[in-house]
């Protein structure tokens, strides 16, 4: 698996991991801190926006549009794996393709697809860390959604699948 594909798979895992934790908070009868939902909504919105930019379509969401937990689940399904699939399926020509776009402030830019895909994962990691901090601020134990934790889980799963390793 190349690095970009692995980052995409990690991003799916990390978003799923955070959503499971938010579900646990809600299932305990407590309110998911609105700030945590706002930040996680932003992660998913950004994914939708970048997918739209790469595909040359209009974004279905705004950058800081807020979603409830159900909406976050829906947007995760619509964006996390599709973003990963862009990473899996992009050949070198696609990765080097320049995308012209206007950001949320109205500034125009051009970026390579490879840089956009890398940014999407790094951006999501940054904001997932903010979600973790806000959960802790509100008395909830956050989950570890670090890349190395994902890699450790992959290694453990590979050892279980093939005990001779």
mmCIF file of N, CA, C and O in Angstrom, residues 35-96:
data_model
loop_
_atom_site.group_PDB
_atom_site.id
_atom_site.type_symbol
_atom_site.label_atom_id
_atom_site.label_comp_id
_atom_site.label_asym_id
_atom_site.label_seq_id
_atom_site.Cartn_x
_atom_site.Cartn_y
_atom_site.Cartn_z
ATOM 1 N N UNK A 35 -19.409 22.034 20.718
ATOM 2 C CA UNK A 35 -18.141 22.423 20.101
ATOM 3 C C UNK A 35 -17.461 21.227 19.442
ATOM 4 O O UNK A 35 -16.835 21.361 18.389
ATOM 5 N N UNK A 36 -17.596 20.047 20.034
ATOM 6 C CA UNK A 36 -17.017 18.841 19.438
ATOM 7 C C UNK A 36 -17.735 18.492 18.141
ATOM 8 O O UNK A 36 -17.095 18.140 17.136
ATOM 9 N N UNK A 37 -19.054 18.610 18.141
ATOM 10 C CA UNK A 37 -19.820 18.353 16.911
ATOM 11 C C UNK A 37 -19.494 19.383 15.844
ATOM 12 O O UNK A 37 -19.389 19.050 14.663
ATOM 13 N N UNK A 38 -19.309 20.633 16.244
ATOM 14 C CA UNK A 38 -18.980 21.686 15.283
ATOM 15 C C UNK A 38 -17.640 21.391 14.615
ATOM 16 O O UNK A 38 -17.500 21.486 13.391
ATOM 17 N N UNK A 39 -16.653 21.020 15.405
ATOM 18 C CA UNK A 39 -15.326 20.721 14.859
ATOM 19 C C UNK A 39 -15.345 19.481 13.976
ATOM 20 O O UNK A 39 -14.730 19.455 12.908
ATOM 21 N N UNK A 40 -16.059 18.447 14.417
ATOM 22 C CA UNK A 40 -16.100 17.224 13.610
ATOM 23 C C UNK A 40 -16.920 17.442 12.345
ATOM 24 O O UNK A 40 -16.586 16.908 11.283
ATOM 25 N N UNK A 41 -17.961 18.260 12.429
ATOM 26 C CA UNK A 41 -18.712 18.636 11.222
ATOM 27 C C UNK A 41 -17.769 19.287 10.220
ATOM 28 O O UNK A 41 -17.822 19.003 9.014
ATOM 29 N N UNK A 42 -16.895 20.150 10.706
ATOM 30 C CA UNK A 42 -15.941 20.839 9.843
ATOM 31 C C UNK A 42 -15.012 19.854 9.140
ATOM 32 O O UNK A 42 -14.722 20.012 7.953
ATOM 33 N N UNK A 43 -14.555 18.832 9.857
ATOM 34 C CA UNK A 43 -13.706 17.791 9.252
ATOM 35 C C UNK A 43 -14.425 17.181 8.054
ATOM 36 O O UNK A 43 -13.858 17.065 6.960
ATOM 37 N N UNK A 44 -15.658 16.794 8.266
ATOM 38 C CA UNK A 44 -16.420 16.111 7.218
ATOM 39 C C UNK A 44 -16.819 17.068 6.100
ATOM 40 O O UNK A 44 -16.799 16.699 4.921
ATOM 41 N N UNK A 45 -17.156 18.299 6.462
ATOM 42 C CA UNK A 45 -17.467 19.303 5.439
ATOM 43 C C UNK A 45 -16.269 19.522 4.532
ATOM 44 O O UNK A 45 -16.414 19.603 3.301
ATOM 45 N N UNK A 46 -15.091 19.639 5.126
ATOM 46 C CA UNK A 46 -13.880 19.872 4.334
ATOM 47 C C UNK A 46 -13.645 18.719 3.363
ATOM 48 O O UNK A 46 -13.273 18.941 2.204
ATOM 49 N N UNK A 47 -13.887 17.508 3.810
ATOM 50 C CA UNK A 47 -13.742 16.359 2.909
ATOM 51 C C UNK A 47 -14.692 16.486 1.725
ATOM 52 O O UNK A 47 -14.295 16.274 0.576
ATOM 53 N N UNK A 48 -15.938 16.841 2.018
ATOM 54 C CA UNK A 48 -16.928 17.000 0.941
ATOM 55 C C UNK A 48 -16.510 18.106 -0.020
ATOM 56 O O UNK A 48 -16.638 17.964 -1.242
ATOM 57 N N UNK A 49 -16.005 19.193 0.519
ATOM 58 C CA UNK A 49 -15.582 20.322 -0.308
ATOM 59 C C UNK A 49 -14.422 19.926 -1.209
ATOM 60 O O UNK A 49 -14.422 20.219 -2.410
ATOM 61 N N UNK A 50 -13.423 19.240 -0.647
ATOM 62 C CA UNK A 50 -12.264 18.841 -1.466
ATOM 63 C C UNK A 50 -12.660 17.819 -2.529
ATOM 64 O O UNK A 50 -12.191 17.886 -3.665
ATOM 65 N N UNK A 51 -13.529 16.890 -2.181
ATOM 66 C CA UNK A 51 -14.003 15.918 -3.174
ATOM 67 C C UNK A 51 -14.700 16.663 -4.315
ATOM 68 O O UNK A 51 -14.483 16.359 -5.487
ATOM 69 N N UNK A 52 -15.520 17.637 -3.968
ATOM 70 C CA UNK A 52 -16.222 18.425 -4.989
ATOM 71 C C UNK A 52 -15.250 19.197 -5.862
ATOM 72 O O UNK A 52 -15.397 19.238 -7.088
ATOM 73 N N UNK A 53 -14.259 19.790 -5.243
ATOM 74 C CA UNK A 53 -13.279 20.556 -6.020
ATOM 75 C C UNK A 53 -12.523 19.654 -6.991
ATOM 76 O O UNK A 53 -12.317 20.016 -8.150
ATOM 77 N N UNK A 54 -12.114 18.493 -6.513
ATOM 78 C CA UNK A 54 -11.396 17.555 -7.384
ATOM 79 C C UNK A 54 -12.287 17.103 -8.534
ATOM 80 O O UNK A 54 -11.846 16.987 -9.674
ATOM 81 N N UNK A 55 -13.555 16.868 -8.227
ATOM 82 C CA UNK A 55 -14.498 16.402 -9.243
ATOM 83 C C UNK A 55 -15.095 17.504 -10.102
ATOM 84 O O UNK A 55 -15.840 17.220 -11.036
ATOM 85 N N UNK A 56 -14.803 18.743 -9.773
ATOM 86 C CA UNK A 56 -15.332 19.852 -10.553
ATOM 87 C C UNK A 56 -16.810 20.096 -10.361
ATOM 88 O O UNK A 56 -17.496 20.570 -11.272
ATOM 89 N N UNK A 57 -17.314 19.780 -9.168
ATOM 90 C CA UNK A 57 -18.738 19.963 -8.870
ATOM 91 C C UNK A 57 -18.905 20.969 -7.730
ATOM 92 O O UNK A 57 -17.940 21.318 -7.046
ATOM 93 N N UNK A 58 -20.120 21.381 -7.511
ATOM 94 C CA UNK A 58 -20.423 22.288 -6.403
ATOM 95 C C UNK A 58 -20.453 21.511 -5.097
ATOM 96 O O UNK A 58 -20.960 20.380 -5.056
ATOM 97 N N UNK A 59 -19.969 22.139 -4.057
ATOM 98 C CA UNK A 59 -19.977 21.492 -2.746
ATOM 99 C C UNK A 59 -21.395 21.411 -2.192
ATOM 100 O O UNK A 59 -22.148 22.388 -2.274
ATOM 101 N N UNK A 60 -21.735 20.280 -1.580
ATOM 102 C CA UNK A 60 -23.059 20.149 -0.966
ATOM 103 C C UNK A 60 -23.147 20.816 0.413
ATOM 104 O O UNK A 60 -24.225 20.892 0.988
ATOM 105 N N UNK A 61 -22.010 21.263 0.952
ATOM 106 C CA UNK A 61 -21.970 21.841 2.303
ATOM 107 C C UNK A 61 -21.089 23.084 2.323
ATOM 108 O O UNK A 61 -20.276 23.304 1.424
ATOM 109 N N UNK A 62 -21.239 23.851 3.377
ATOM 110 C CA UNK A 62 -20.377 25.003 3.648
ATOM 111 C C UNK A 62 -19.288 24.559 4.620
ATOM 112 O O UNK A 62 -19.457 23.601 5.372
ATOM 113 N N UNK A 63 -18.197 25.293 4.642
ATOM 114 C CA UNK A 63 -17.028 24.878 5.407
ATOM 115 C C UNK A 63 -17.300 24.733 6.912
ATOM 116 O O UNK A 63 -16.806 23.800 7.540
ATOM 117 N N UNK A 64 -18.091 25.610 7.507
ATOM 118 C CA UNK A 64 -18.384 25.519 8.941
ATOM 119 C C UNK A 64 -19.851 25.178 9.215
ATOM 120 O O UNK A 64 -20.366 25.437 10.300
ATOM 121 N N UNK A 65 -20.504 24.554 8.244
ATOM 122 C CA UNK A 65 -21.887 24.113 8.446
ATOM 123 C C UNK A 65 -21.916 23.081 9.568
ATOM 124 O O UNK A 65 -21.083 22.177 9.614
ATOM 125 N N UNK A 66 -22.868 23.219 10.467
ATOM 126 C CA UNK A 66 -22.935 22.305 11.611
ATOM 127 C C UNK A 66 -23.964 21.207 11.363
ATOM 128 O O UNK A 66 -25.000 21.432 10.754
ATOM 129 N N UNK A 67 -23.614 20.004 11.876
ATOM 130 C CA UNK A 67 -24.474 18.831 11.744
ATOM 131 C C UNK A 67 -24.684 18.210 13.113
ATOM 132 O O UNK A 67 -23.805 18.288 13.978
ATOM 133 N N UNK A 68 -25.819 17.560 13.295
ATOM 134 C CA UNK A 68 -26.001 16.766 14.502
ATOM 135 C C UNK A 68 -25.268 15.436 14.298
ATOM 136 O O UNK A 68 -24.653 15.207 13.248
ATOM 137 N N UNK A 69 -25.325 14.574 15.286
ATOM 138 C CA UNK A 69 -24.587 13.316 15.215
ATOM 139 C C UNK A 69 -25.050 12.448 14.040
ATOM 140 O O UNK A 69 -24.219 11.863 13.333
ATOM 141 N N UNK A 70 -26.336 12.409 13.792
ATOM 142 C CA UNK A 70 -26.862 11.651 12.650
ATOM 143 C C UNK A 70 -26.333 12.222 11.343
ATOM 144 O O UNK A 70 -25.930 11.480 10.440
ATOM 145 N N UNK A 71 -26.320 13.540 11.256
ATOM 146 C CA UNK A 71 -25.784 14.188 10.059
ATOM 147 C C UNK A 71 -24.303 13.909 9.870
ATOM 148 O O UNK A 71 -23.833 13.733 8.739
ATOM 149 N N UNK A 72 -23.557 13.868 10.969
ATOM 150 C CA UNK A 72 -22.127 13.533 10.885
ATOM 151 C C UNK A 72 -21.934 12.118 10.356
ATOM 152 O O UNK A 72 -21.060 11.874 9.522
ATOM 153 N N UNK A 73 -22.763 11.190 10.827
ATOM 154 C CA UNK A 73 -22.678 9.814 10.319
ATOM 155 C C UNK A 73 -22.935 9.781 8.817
ATOM 156 O O UNK A 73 -22.214 9.117 8.068
ATOM 157 N N UNK A 74 -23.956 10.493 8.388
ATOM 158 C CA UNK A 74 -24.299 10.496 6.967
ATOM 159 C C UNK A 74 -23.165 11.108 6.138
ATOM 160 O O UNK A 74 -22.770 10.544 5.103
ATOM 161 N N UNK A 75 -22.619 12.219 6.594
ATOM 162 C CA UNK A 75 -21.552 12.873 5.848
ATOM 163 C C UNK A 75 -20.267 12.043 5.864
ATOM 164 O O UNK A 75 -19.529 12.015 4.876
ATOM 165 N N UNK A 76 -20.026 11.360 6.965
ATOM 166 C CA UNK A 76 -18.878 10.432 7.026
ATOM 167 C C UNK A 76 -19.025 9.357 5.944
ATOM 168 O O UNK A 76 -18.067 9.072 5.217
ATOM 169 N N UNK A 77 -20.207 8.787 5.821
ATOM 170 C CA UNK A 77 -20.444 7.763 4.801
ATOM 171 C C UNK A 77 -20.276 8.329 3.391
ATOM 172 O O UNK A 77 -19.782 7.649 2.496
ATOM 173 N N UNK A 78 -20.659 9.572 3.207
ATOM 174 C CA UNK A 78 -20.596 10.200 1.886
ATOM 175 C C UNK A 78 -19.198 10.687 1.516
ATOM 176 O O UNK A 78 -18.937 10.945 0.340
ATOM 177 N N UNK A 79 -18.301 10.826 2.506
ATOM 178 C CA UNK A 79 -17.021 11.460 2.205
ATOM 179 C C UNK A 79 -15.765 10.683 2.577
ATOM 180 O O UNK A 79 -14.777 10.761 1.847
ATOM 181 N N UNK A 80 -15.763 9.985 3.695
ATOM 182 C CA UNK A 80 -14.503 9.390 4.169
ATOM 183 C C UNK A 80 -13.983 8.307 3.229
ATOM 184 O O UNK A 80 -12.837 8.372 2.777
ATOM 185 N N UNK A 81 -14.807 7.326 2.935
ATOM 186 C CA UNK A 81 -14.357 6.272 2.013
ATOM 187 C C UNK A 81 -14.217 6.798 0.578
ATOM 188 O O UNK A 81 -13.258 6.440 -0.102
ATOM 189 N N UNK A 82 -15.134 7.641 0.087
ATOM 190 C CA UNK A 82 -14.910 8.209 -1.251
ATOM 191 C C UNK A 82 -13.594 8.987 -1.365
ATOM 192 O O UNK A 82 -12.915 8.907 -2.395
ATOM 193 N N UNK A 83 -13.211 9.705 -0.323
ATOM 194 C CA UNK A 83 -11.921 10.391 -0.336
ATOM 195 C C UNK A 83 -10.787 9.375 -0.417
ATOM 196 O O UNK A 83 -9.842 9.522 -1.200
ATOM 197 N N UNK A 84 -10.902 8.312 0.366
ATOM 198 C CA UNK A 84 -9.909 7.242 0.322
ATOM 199 C C UNK A 84 -9.843 6.627 -1.076
ATOM 200 O O UNK A 84 -8.750 6.368 -1.605
ATOM 201 N N UNK A 85 -10.980 6.412 -1.697
ATOM 202 C CA UNK A 85 -10.994 5.820 -3.033
ATOM 203 C C UNK A 85 -10.338 6.730 -4.074
ATOM 204 O O UNK A 85 -9.709 6.240 -5.014
ATOM 205 N N UNK A 86 -10.449 8.038 -3.893
ATOM 206 C CA UNK A 86 -9.715 8.945 -4.778
ATOM 207 C C UNK A 86 -8.214 8.682 -4.660
ATOM 208 O O UNK A 86 -7.488 8.709 -5.650
ATOM 209 N N UNK A 87 -7.754 8.416 -3.448
ATOM 210 C CA UNK A 87 -6.339 8.140 -3.213
ATOM 211 C C UNK A 87 -5.914 6.805 -3.815
ATOM 212 O O UNK A 87 -4.822 6.666 -4.347
ATOM 213 N N UNK A 88 -6.789 5.829 -3.718
ATOM 214 C CA UNK A 88 -6.507 4.489 -4.247
ATOM 215 C C UNK A 88 -6.476 4.503 -5.775
ATOM 216 O O UNK A 88 -5.596 3.904 -6.400
ATOM 217 N N UNK A 89 -7.410 5.208 -6.374
ATOM 218 C CA UNK A 89 -7.602 5.123 -7.823
ATOM 219 C C UNK A 89 -6.819 6.140 -8.644
ATOM 220 O O UNK A 89 -6.711 5.987 -9.862
ATOM 221 N N UNK A 90 -6.271 7.152 -8.008
ATOM 222 C CA UNK A 90 -5.572 8.191 -8.759
ATOM 223 C C UNK A 90 -4.241 7.682 -9.298
ATOM 224 O O UNK A 90 -3.428 7.150 -8.557
ATOM 225 N N UNK A 91 -4.040 7.835 -10.607
ATOM 226 C CA UNK A 91 -2.732 7.514 -11.189
ATOM 227 C C UNK A 91 -1.852 8.757 -11.095
ATOM 228 O O UNK A 91 -2.273 9.814 -10.610
ATOM 229 N N UNK A 92 -0.630 8.638 -11.557
ATOM 230 C CA UNK A 92 0.326 9.741 -11.425
ATOM 231 C C UNK A 92 -0.159 11.000 -12.160
ATOM 232 O O UNK A 92 0.011 12.118 -11.654
ATOM 233 N N UNK A 93 -0.787 10.830 -13.300
ATOM 234 C CA UNK A 93 -1.306 11.987 -14.039
ATOM 235 C C UNK A 93 -2.364 12.714 -13.216
ATOM 236 O O UNK A 93 -2.355 13.941 -13.115
ATOM 237 N N UNK A 94 -3.276 11.953 -12.620
ATOM 238 C CA UNK A 94 -4.322 12.553 -11.787
ATOM 239 C C UNK A 94 -3.717 13.228 -10.564
ATOM 240 O O UNK A 94 -4.112 14.323 -10.191
ATOM 241 N N UNK A 95 -2.747 12.585 -9.931
ATOM 242 C CA UNK A 95 -2.138 13.158 -8.731
ATOM 243 C C UNK A 95 -1.432 14.478 -9.020
ATOM 244 O O UNK A 95 -1.382 15.363 -8.170
ATOM 245 N N UNK A 96 -0.908 14.629 -10.235
ATOM 246 C CA UNK A 96 -0.188 15.843 -10.606
ATOM 247 C C UNK A 96 -1.104 16.921 -11.196
ATOM 248 O O UNK A 96 -0.676 18.044 -11.423
#
